[in-house]
XYZ file of C-alpha atoms in Angstrom:
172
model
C 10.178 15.075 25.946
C 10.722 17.509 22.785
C 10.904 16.107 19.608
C 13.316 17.369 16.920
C 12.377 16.621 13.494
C 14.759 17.153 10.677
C 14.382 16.882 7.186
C 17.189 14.604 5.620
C 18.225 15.750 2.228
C 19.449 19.477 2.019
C 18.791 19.648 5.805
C 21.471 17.727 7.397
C 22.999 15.729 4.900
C 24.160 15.736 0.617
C 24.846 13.347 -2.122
C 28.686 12.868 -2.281
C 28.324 12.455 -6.035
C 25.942 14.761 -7.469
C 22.428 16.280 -7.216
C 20.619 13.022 -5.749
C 21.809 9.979 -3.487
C 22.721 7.406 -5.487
C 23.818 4.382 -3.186
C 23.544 3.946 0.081
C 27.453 5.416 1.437
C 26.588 8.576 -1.152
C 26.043 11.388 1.312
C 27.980 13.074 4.034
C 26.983 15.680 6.647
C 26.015 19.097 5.838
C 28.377 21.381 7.587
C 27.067 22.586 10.935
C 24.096 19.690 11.017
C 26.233 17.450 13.472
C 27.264 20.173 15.864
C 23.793 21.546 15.888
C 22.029 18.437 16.600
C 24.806 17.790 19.717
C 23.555 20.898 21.136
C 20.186 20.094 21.117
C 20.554 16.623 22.390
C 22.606 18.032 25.578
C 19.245 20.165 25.769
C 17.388 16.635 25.897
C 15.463 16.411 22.142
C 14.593 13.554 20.460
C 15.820 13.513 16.777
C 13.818 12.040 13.856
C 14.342 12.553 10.472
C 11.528 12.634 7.753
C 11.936 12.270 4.369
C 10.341 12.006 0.948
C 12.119 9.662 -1.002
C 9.953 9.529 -4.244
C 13.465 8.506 -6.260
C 12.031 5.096 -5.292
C 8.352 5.545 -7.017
C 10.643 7.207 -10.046
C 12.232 4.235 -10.636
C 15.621 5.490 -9.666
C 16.407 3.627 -6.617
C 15.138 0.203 -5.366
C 13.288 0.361 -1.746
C 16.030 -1.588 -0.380
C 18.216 1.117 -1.564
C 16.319 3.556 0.457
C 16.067 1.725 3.317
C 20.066 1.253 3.317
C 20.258 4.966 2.333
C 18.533 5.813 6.055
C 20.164 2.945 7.803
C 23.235 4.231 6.772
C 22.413 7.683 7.391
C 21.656 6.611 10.846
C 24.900 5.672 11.142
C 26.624 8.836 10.082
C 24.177 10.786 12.622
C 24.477 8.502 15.941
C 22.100 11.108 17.466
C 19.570 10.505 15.128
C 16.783 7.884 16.789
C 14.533 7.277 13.720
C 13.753 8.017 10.147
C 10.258 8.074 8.669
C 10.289 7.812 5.169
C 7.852 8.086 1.987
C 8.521 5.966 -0.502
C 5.372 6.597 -3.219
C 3.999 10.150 -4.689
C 0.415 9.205 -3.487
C 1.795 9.206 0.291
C -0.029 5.765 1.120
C 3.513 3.957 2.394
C 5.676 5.140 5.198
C 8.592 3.029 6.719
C 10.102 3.686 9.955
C 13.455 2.690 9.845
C 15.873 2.477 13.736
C 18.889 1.077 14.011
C 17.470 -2.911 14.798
C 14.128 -2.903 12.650
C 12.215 -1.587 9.750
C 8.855 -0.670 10.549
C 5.136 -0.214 8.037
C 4.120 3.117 9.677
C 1.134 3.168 7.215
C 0.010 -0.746 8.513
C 0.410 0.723 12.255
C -0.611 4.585 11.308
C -3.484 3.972 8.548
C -5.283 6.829 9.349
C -2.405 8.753 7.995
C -2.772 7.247 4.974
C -2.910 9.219 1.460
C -1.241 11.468 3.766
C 2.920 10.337 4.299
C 3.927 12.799 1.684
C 5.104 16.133 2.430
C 3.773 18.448 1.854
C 1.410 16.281 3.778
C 1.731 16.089 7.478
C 1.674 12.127 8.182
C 5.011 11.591 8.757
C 4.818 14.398 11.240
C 1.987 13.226 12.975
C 2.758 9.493 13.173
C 6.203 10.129 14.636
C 4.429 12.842 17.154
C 1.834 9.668 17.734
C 4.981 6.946 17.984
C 6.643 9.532 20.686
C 4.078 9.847 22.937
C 2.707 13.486 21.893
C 6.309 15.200 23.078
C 5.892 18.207 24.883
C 7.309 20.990 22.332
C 7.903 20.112 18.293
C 10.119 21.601 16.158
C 10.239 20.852 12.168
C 13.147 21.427 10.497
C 13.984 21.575 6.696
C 15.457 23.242 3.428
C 12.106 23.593 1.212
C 8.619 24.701 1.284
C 6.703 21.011 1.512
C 8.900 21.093 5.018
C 7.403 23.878 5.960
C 3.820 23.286 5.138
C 4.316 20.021 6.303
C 4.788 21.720 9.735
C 2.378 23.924 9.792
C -0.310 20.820 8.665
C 0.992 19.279 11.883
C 0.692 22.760 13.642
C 3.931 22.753 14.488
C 7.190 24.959 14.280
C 8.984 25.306 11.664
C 13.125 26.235 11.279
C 14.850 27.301 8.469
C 17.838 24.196 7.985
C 20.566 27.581 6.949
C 19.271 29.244 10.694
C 19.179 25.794 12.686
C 22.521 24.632 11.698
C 24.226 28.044 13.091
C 22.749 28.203 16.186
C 22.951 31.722 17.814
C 24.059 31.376 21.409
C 21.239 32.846 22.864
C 17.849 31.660 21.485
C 14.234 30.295 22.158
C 12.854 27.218 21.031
């Protein structure tokens, strides 16, 4: 198995209304992210997002919010399998949110735990735990804590601007 995982905001998908998602059916696909991920499901990858949401610690957004915000998101990206999220700056909580139950990574996955946060590499490494240790990893995001986040993990990192235009011929 090879496990794709894909930041969530400014990787695949964008607040409708502004800067930030504000409700749950505030976002829609960034352009290319949908065709990109069909390509590498045909190619047999797992896809799991992971996200910092730390407008819930801010006091912007409830956690049920955020949990709608990824259920919903799952929705819009049917080729998406999970989300792992971060709810807190001090990356001690991480939910695990599929499309029939809501999971406490950091009550299953407490040695990750301080951790969740990217830059951090929790998230990373729980779902890499979850999945069985896949056979090849790729991270892929829009901002440096993505990146660090995969090298942490120790493993690849992708641009989001290359992934989602694919060249025909390339090596993963």
């Amino acid at each position: 198995m090879k496990a794709l995982l894909l930041d969530l905001d400014g990787t695949i998908r964008r607040p409708t209304s502004g800067k930030f998602i504000e409700d749950p059916n505030d976002q829609e696909p960034i352009e290319g992210s949908i065709k990109t991920m069909k390509i590498y499901h045909r190619e047999g990858w797992i896809m799991i997002g992971i996200t910092n949401q730390g407008g819930v610690a801010a006091g912007h957004k409830s956690l049920k919010s955020a949990i709608e915000e990824q259920r919903r998101t799952l929705e819009i990206f049917p080729l998406l399998s999970y989300i792992y999220f971060c709810p807190d700056f001090e990356g001690n909580l991480c939910y695990g949110i599929s499309r029939k139950n809501i999971d406490l990574i950091h009550e299953i996955r407490r040695e990750f735990l301080g951790q969740f946060r990217k830059p951090n590499c929790g998230m990373i490494s729980a779902a890499l735990k979850c999945f069985k240790n896949p056979s090849k990893a790729l991270m892929v995001g829009d901002q440096l804590e993505d990146e660090e986040a995969a090298a942490f993990a120790g493993i690849r990192f992708l641009s989001a601007d290359i992934w989602r235009f694919p060249p025909i011929d390339r090596e993963f």
